[in-house]
Amino acid sequence: MIILFYIAAIVAVISTLCVILQSNIVHALIYLILSLLAVAVIFYVLGAPFAAMLEAIVYAGAIMVLFLFVIMMLNLGKISTDQERSWMKSSGWVAPGIMAAILLAQLLNVLGDYEYDLVPVEVGVMEVSTLLFGPYVLAVELASILLLAGLVSAYHLAKK
Amino acid sequence: MTFEVGSILNIGAILAVVIGVAAMLIWVERRLLSLWQDRLGPNRVGWFGLMQVVADMVKIFNKEDWVPPFSDRFVFVLAPAIIMTVILLSFGVIPFAPGVGIADSNVGVLFVLAMASLGAYSVMLGGLSSDNKYALLGSLRAAAQMVSYEVFMGISMLGVVALTGSFDLREIVLAQADGWYVIPQFVGFVIFLIAGVAESHRLPFDIPEADQEIVAGYHTEYSGMKFGMFFVGEYLGLVLVSSLITVLFFGGWMGPGFLPPVIWFAAKAFVFICFFILLRAAIPRPRYDQLMSYGWLFLLPLSLINLLVTAFIILSSQ
Amino acid sequence: MQTIPIEHGLILASILFSLGLIGVLTRRNVIFVLMSLEVMLNATGLAFIVASSRWGHAEGQVMFLVILTLAAAEVAIGLGLIIQMYRRHQTVDISVLSEMKG
Amino acid sequence: MLTLIKDTLISQVVTLWKVFLHTFAKADTVEYPDEQPHMFSRWRGRIILSRDPDGEERCVACNLCAVACPVDCIALQKAEDDAGRWCPEFFRINFSRCIMCGFCEEACPTNAIQLTPDFEMAEYERQDMVWEKENLLINGTGKYHDYNFYRVSGMKIHGKDKGEGLNEAPPVDVRSLLP
């Protein structure tokens, strides 16, 4: 199990790196799906099978399909790939890279001395649902209102 | 090496049987369709034309495996591999009989749904990378259809899950020892049947590949074994949906004791495979907008009402 | 059962978060920006799951679900905006939006 | 709502049942190479050139069939024999162009060219689909057993007027038919 965690972590990092370095948008999307699936494997290893499956169903299965659908609708072909490549040549990488590196260093610094070995215990669907419809029922309601708002506004925005 | 859930022998046997059955369905479907159309069907090669499968295989392996120069090569090659992988992975959580199965996951139902939602990528990426207008139209249709019908598929399964109290498919089968779920969950069964046909995009819901309108839809540009993988993937999806209906609504391997459980499972699944072929022979293809409005305006409320009533009955009987 | 040091999970989450941040800051294609945002949200969810695994509780998964719905709503609106933007400017270059003309 | 249920459910189930009943119906297929299909004598298949009851060629090289042919698959050249009667020097049908429409048969004044119920004309070489006169000519009368053009209308040849040749009937005197 523990080796699975590290394999999935390496896959996730490399494929995410491919996402932000890729100029072809469809390839980038496939790498992003791979990254999300790797994270789902990590969730499973960490004892959250429900979250892992939701990650695969909702994130990789539904949200990314929306992306792909929009890419198809906009018909971003070879021209946009070339354009993307020309945009990526610019030196705009330096400052954001440094900023992100500083952030990462800070986080690593904070997390480095936090040592605790976690033993993955499976937290099943039942516990999560008991919490969801118990103390966190307000969160569920808010999430549903948020989704409704998203639905209405997406319909309004994408309408001709 | 014993024959129990998850052993190498078990995995190998299930893989071989599933792929073999999917290949044989090429022959079964053609014979059954011709039976219902008052024809004879393939009966030349071997006994009753049984070797037609081998002949088709030889033909498809010998065909030129052509990748169009205008296509996106990486995605084009990836797409047919996705559908085979995803559907074969889904078989991993199906309990075929006591002791026969690859894994008993306690999120089995969700795993099947996750794999079904990933299967949409195969169709979409295949059509998108072909750089062909018919393929693109097919994959646009497929995207909308598969994402929509996945919703009803999930909700119709939830009635069964609520009755059992578990996402584990083996427990769902075991909970049907007293009575099959098709009786209390008949509406859920019908919705699951319709959504299953739409999800494996077979006739009458083969709108992504509607031959009369958009040539062959998303696999217009495919040839050789890549096309073969789409083809076998469709039959694998058929076997998967039939097995799922058997597991969820018809008591899986349960049956009178004079036959071994695996045989009962196979018999039930085969009845549903034949039923899907009958659907193909009998019912014409609906229009695209009819399909979508039928799903969202009829199936979605119906499945939600079904879930609500089931939950109400369960809670009030506690 | 072998154990996983918790900081490894959190470090992975922070690496993914930083990568997403670089993507958001550098890319000019608005779809790539949205995708990088997804990476960042996903990294946050990973951190929540690691934390819930640390305590053996389900609260982290609840928070992950909330993040998931947030991401779904955000993507729906974001893609709607992208379609609207493409209709008006025929481009996915995010820098055209900075030119505010009345 | 009721019509929706009727349209979406009942009619589909009825359709399924009706198609399912075809399980017990007999197949209509004729397994062709093992079992020859029954061909009707007026089937328009392979073209032949027939002979009259005396064993002479019926064709008089009038070119009407070639004119009537919509795909121009018939080619022939007129020749005269010693007696001065017309006959084809060559007669050629390109069966890879022929559409078996039967117009040539309708156009023929002497019933020489006829269509037969034979349809098995596959060849490996495209050139083999071009049939010459010796391939087309049969030793029989085809569909019209008693018909002999020269007995009905005749033809003036060297030294002999119409109706004076061997086996020829004298031409009909049109005036004698009047009342």
PDB file of N, CA and C in Angstrom, chain B residues 35-40 43-44 190 275 278-279 281-284 294 298, chain D residues 1 4 8 12 15-16 19-20 22-23 25-29 31 33-34:
ATOM      1  N   LEU B  35     -32.382 -13.855 -36.927  1.00  0.00           N
ATOM      2  CA  LEU B  35     -33.536 -14.659 -36.508  1.00  0.00           C
ATOM      3  C   LEU B  35     -34.773 -13.779 -36.439  1.00  0.00           C
ATOM      4  N   TRP B  36     -34.611 -12.577 -35.878  1.00  0.00           N
ATOM      5  CA  TRP B  36     -35.772 -11.706 -35.716  1.00  0.00           C
ATOM      6  C   TRP B  36     -36.116 -10.956 -36.990  1.00  0.00           C
ATOM      7  N   GLN B  37     -35.220 -11.002 -37.957  1.00  0.00           N
ATOM      8  CA  GLN B  37     -35.529 -10.379 -39.240  1.00  0.00           C
ATOM      9  C   GLN B  37     -35.833 -11.428 -40.303  1.00  0.00           C
ATOM     10  N   ASP B  38     -36.138 -12.643 -39.878  1.00  0.00           N
ATOM     11  CA  ASP B  38     -36.469 -13.757 -40.772  1.00  0.00           C
ATOM     12  C   ASP B  38     -35.359 -14.050 -41.767  1.00  0.00           C
ATOM     13  N   ARG B  39     -34.114 -13.938 -41.317  1.00  0.00           N
ATOM     14  CA  ARG B  39     -32.996 -14.318 -42.170  1.00  0.00           C
ATOM     15  C   ARG B  39     -32.276 -15.477 -41.504  1.00  0.00           C
ATOM     16  N   LEU B  40     -31.151 -15.891 -42.081  1.00  0.00           N
ATOM     17  CA  LEU B  40     -30.384 -16.981 -41.474  1.00  0.00           C
ATOM     18  C   LEU B  40     -29.155 -16.482 -40.739  1.00  0.00           C
ATOM     19  N   ASN B  43     -23.807 -18.562 -41.260  1.00  0.00           N
ATOM     20  CA  ASN B  43     -23.887 -19.982 -40.924  1.00  0.00           C
ATOM     21  C   ASN B  43     -22.930 -20.808 -41.773  1.00  0.00           C
ATOM     22  N   ARG B  44     -21.931 -20.151 -42.366  1.00  0.00           N
ATOM     23  CA  ARG B  44     -21.070 -20.862 -43.310  1.00  0.00           C
ATOM     24  C   ARG B  44     -19.814 -21.401 -42.659  1.00  0.00           C
ATOM     25  N   VAL B 190     -36.235  -0.384 -14.603  1.00  0.00           N
ATOM     26  CA  VAL B 190     -36.511   0.101 -15.964  1.00  0.00           C
ATOM     27  C   VAL B 190     -35.580   1.264 -16.301  1.00  0.00           C
ATOM     28  N   PHE B 275     -31.984  -9.700 -24.611  1.00  0.00           N
ATOM     29  CA  PHE B 275     -32.977  -8.638 -24.585  1.00  0.00           C
ATOM     30  C   PHE B 275     -32.424  -7.365 -25.227  1.00  0.00           C
ATOM     31  N   LEU B 278     -32.609  -7.774 -28.809  1.00  0.00           N
ATOM     32  CA  LEU B 278     -34.002  -7.613 -29.253  1.00  0.00           C
ATOM     33  C   LEU B 278     -34.356  -6.133 -29.352  1.00  0.00           C
ATOM     34  N   LEU B 279     -33.886  -5.345 -28.387  1.00  0.00           N
ATOM     35  CA  LEU B 279     -34.110  -3.898 -28.439  1.00  0.00           C
ATOM     36  C   LEU B 279     -33.547  -3.333 -29.729  1.00  0.00           C
ATOM     37  N   ALA B 281     -33.105  -4.914 -32.481  1.00  0.00           N
ATOM     38  CA  ALA B 281     -33.838  -5.366 -33.656  1.00  0.00           C
ATOM     39  C   ALA B 281     -35.171  -4.659 -33.792  1.00  0.00           C
ATOM     40  N   ALA B 282     -35.740  -4.212 -32.657  1.00  0.00           N
ATOM     41  CA  ALA B 282     -37.136  -3.782 -32.708  1.00  0.00           C
ATOM     42  C   ALA B 282     -37.327  -2.276 -32.741  1.00  0.00           C
ATOM     43  N   ILE B 283     -36.523  -1.526 -32.005  1.00  0.00           N
ATOM     44  CA  ILE B 283     -36.889  -0.137 -31.751  1.00  0.00           C
ATOM     45  C   ILE B 283     -35.999   0.791 -32.566  1.00  0.00           C
ATOM     46  N   PRO B 284     -36.596   1.737 -33.269  1.00  0.00           N
ATOM     47  CA  PRO B 284     -35.789   2.672 -34.056  1.00  0.00           C
ATOM     48  C   PRO B 284     -35.122   3.711 -33.169  1.00  0.00           C
ATOM     49  N   TYR B 294     -36.114  13.473 -23.196  1.00  0.00           N
ATOM     50  CA  TYR B 294     -36.670  12.290 -22.528  1.00  0.00           C
ATOM     51  C   TYR B 294     -35.913  12.013 -21.243  1.00  0.00           C
ATOM     52  N   PHE B 298     -38.132  13.333 -18.189  1.00  0.00           N
ATOM     53  CA  PHE B 298     -38.940  12.182 -17.781  1.00  0.00           C
ATOM     54  C   PHE B 298     -38.186  11.264 -16.822  1.00  0.00           C
TER      55      PHE B 298
ATOM     56  N   MET D   1     -49.946  13.292 -20.123  1.00  0.00           N
ATOM     57  CA  MET D   1     -49.215  12.255 -19.385  1.00  0.00           C
ATOM     58  C   MET D   1     -49.607  10.876 -19.896  1.00  0.00           C
ATOM     59  N   LEU D   4     -48.194  10.278 -23.178  1.00  0.00           N
ATOM     60  CA  LEU D   4     -46.748  10.057 -23.067  1.00  0.00           C
ATOM     61  C   LEU D   4     -46.477   8.607 -22.710  1.00  0.00           C
ATOM     62  N   THR D   8     -44.460   6.195 -25.075  1.00  0.00           N
ATOM     63  CA  THR D   8     -43.112   5.784 -24.710  1.00  0.00           C
ATOM     64  C   THR D   8     -43.057   4.360 -24.197  1.00  0.00           C
ATOM     65  N   GLN D  12     -43.773   0.754 -27.310  1.00  0.00           N
ATOM     66  CA  GLN D  12     -42.458   0.111 -27.404  1.00  0.00           C
ATOM     67  C   GLN D  12     -42.539  -1.352 -26.991  1.00  0.00           C
ATOM     68  N   THR D  15     -44.105  -3.329 -29.712  1.00  0.00           N
ATOM     69  CA  THR D  15     -43.132  -3.544 -30.782  1.00  0.00           C
ATOM     70  C   THR D  15     -42.178  -4.672 -30.430  1.00  0.00           C
ATOM     71  N   LEU D  16     -41.677  -4.617 -29.200  1.00  0.00           N
ATOM     72  CA  LEU D  16     -40.737  -5.658 -28.775  1.00  0.00           C
ATOM     73  C   LEU D  16     -41.382  -7.034 -28.880  1.00  0.00           C
ATOM     74  N   VAL D  19     -41.784  -8.205 -32.519  1.00  0.00           N
ATOM     75  CA  VAL D  19     -40.520  -8.645 -33.111  1.00  0.00           C
ATOM     76  C   VAL D  19     -40.080  -9.966 -32.491  1.00  0.00           C
ATOM     77  N   PHE D  20     -40.358 -10.116 -31.189  1.00  0.00           N
ATOM     78  CA  PHE D  20     -39.953 -11.354 -30.529  1.00  0.00           C
ATOM     79  C   PHE D  20     -40.687 -12.551 -31.120  1.00  0.00           C
ATOM     80  N   HIS D  22     -41.205 -13.155 -34.032  1.00  0.00           N
ATOM     81  CA  HIS D  22     -40.512 -13.619 -35.231  1.00  0.00           C
ATOM     82  C   HIS D  22     -39.495 -14.711 -34.943  1.00  0.00           C
ATOM     83  N   THR D  23     -39.222 -14.950 -33.650  1.00  0.00           N
ATOM     84  CA  THR D  23     -38.344 -16.077 -33.308  1.00  0.00           C
ATOM     85  C   THR D  23     -38.867 -17.375 -33.902  1.00  0.00           C
ATOM     86  N   ALA D  25     -40.787 -17.681 -36.569  1.00  0.00           N
ATOM     87  CA  ALA D  25     -41.118 -17.635 -37.997  1.00  0.00           C
ATOM     88  C   ALA D  25     -39.996 -18.301 -38.792  1.00  0.00           C
ATOM     89  N   LYS D  26     -40.375 -18.763 -40.000  1.00  0.00           N
ATOM     90  CA  LYS D  26     -39.389 -19.435 -40.828  1.00  0.00           C
ATOM     91  C   LYS D  26     -38.577 -18.402 -41.589  1.00  0.00           C
ATOM     92  N   ALA D  27     -37.288 -18.689 -41.777  1.00  0.00           N
ATOM     93  CA  ALA D  27     -36.437 -17.728 -42.475  1.00  0.00           C
ATOM     94  C   ALA D  27     -36.756 -17.722 -43.960  1.00  0.00           C
ATOM     95  N   ASP D  28     -36.669 -16.563 -44.573  1.00  0.00           N
ATOM     96  CA  ASP D  28     -36.976 -16.435 -45.994  1.00  0.00           C
ATOM     97  C   ASP D  28     -35.764 -16.676 -46.884  1.00  0.00           C
ATOM     98  N   THR D  29     -34.610 -16.865 -46.282  1.00  0.00           N
ATOM     99  CA  THR D  29     -33.385 -16.915 -47.067  1.00  0.00           C
ATOM    100  C   THR D  29     -33.341 -18.137 -47.968  1.00  0.00           C
ATOM    101  N   GLU D  31     -30.560 -20.373 -49.699  1.00  0.00           N
ATOM    102  CA  GLU D  31     -29.109 -20.515 -49.602  1.00  0.00           C
ATOM    103  C   GLU D  31     -28.566 -20.816 -50.990  1.00  0.00           C
ATOM    104  N   PRO D  33     -25.870 -20.943 -53.412  1.00  0.00           N
ATOM    105  CA  PRO D  33     -25.089 -21.911 -54.208  1.00  0.00           C
ATOM    106  C   PRO D  33     -25.507 -23.341 -53.950  1.00  0.00           C
ATOM    107  N   ASP D  34     -25.983 -23.631 -52.715  1.00  0.00           N
ATOM    108  CA  ASP D  34     -26.420 -24.990 -52.432  1.00  0.00           C
ATOM    109  C   ASP D  34     -27.795 -25.255 -53.026  1.00  0.00           C
TER     110      ASP D  34
END
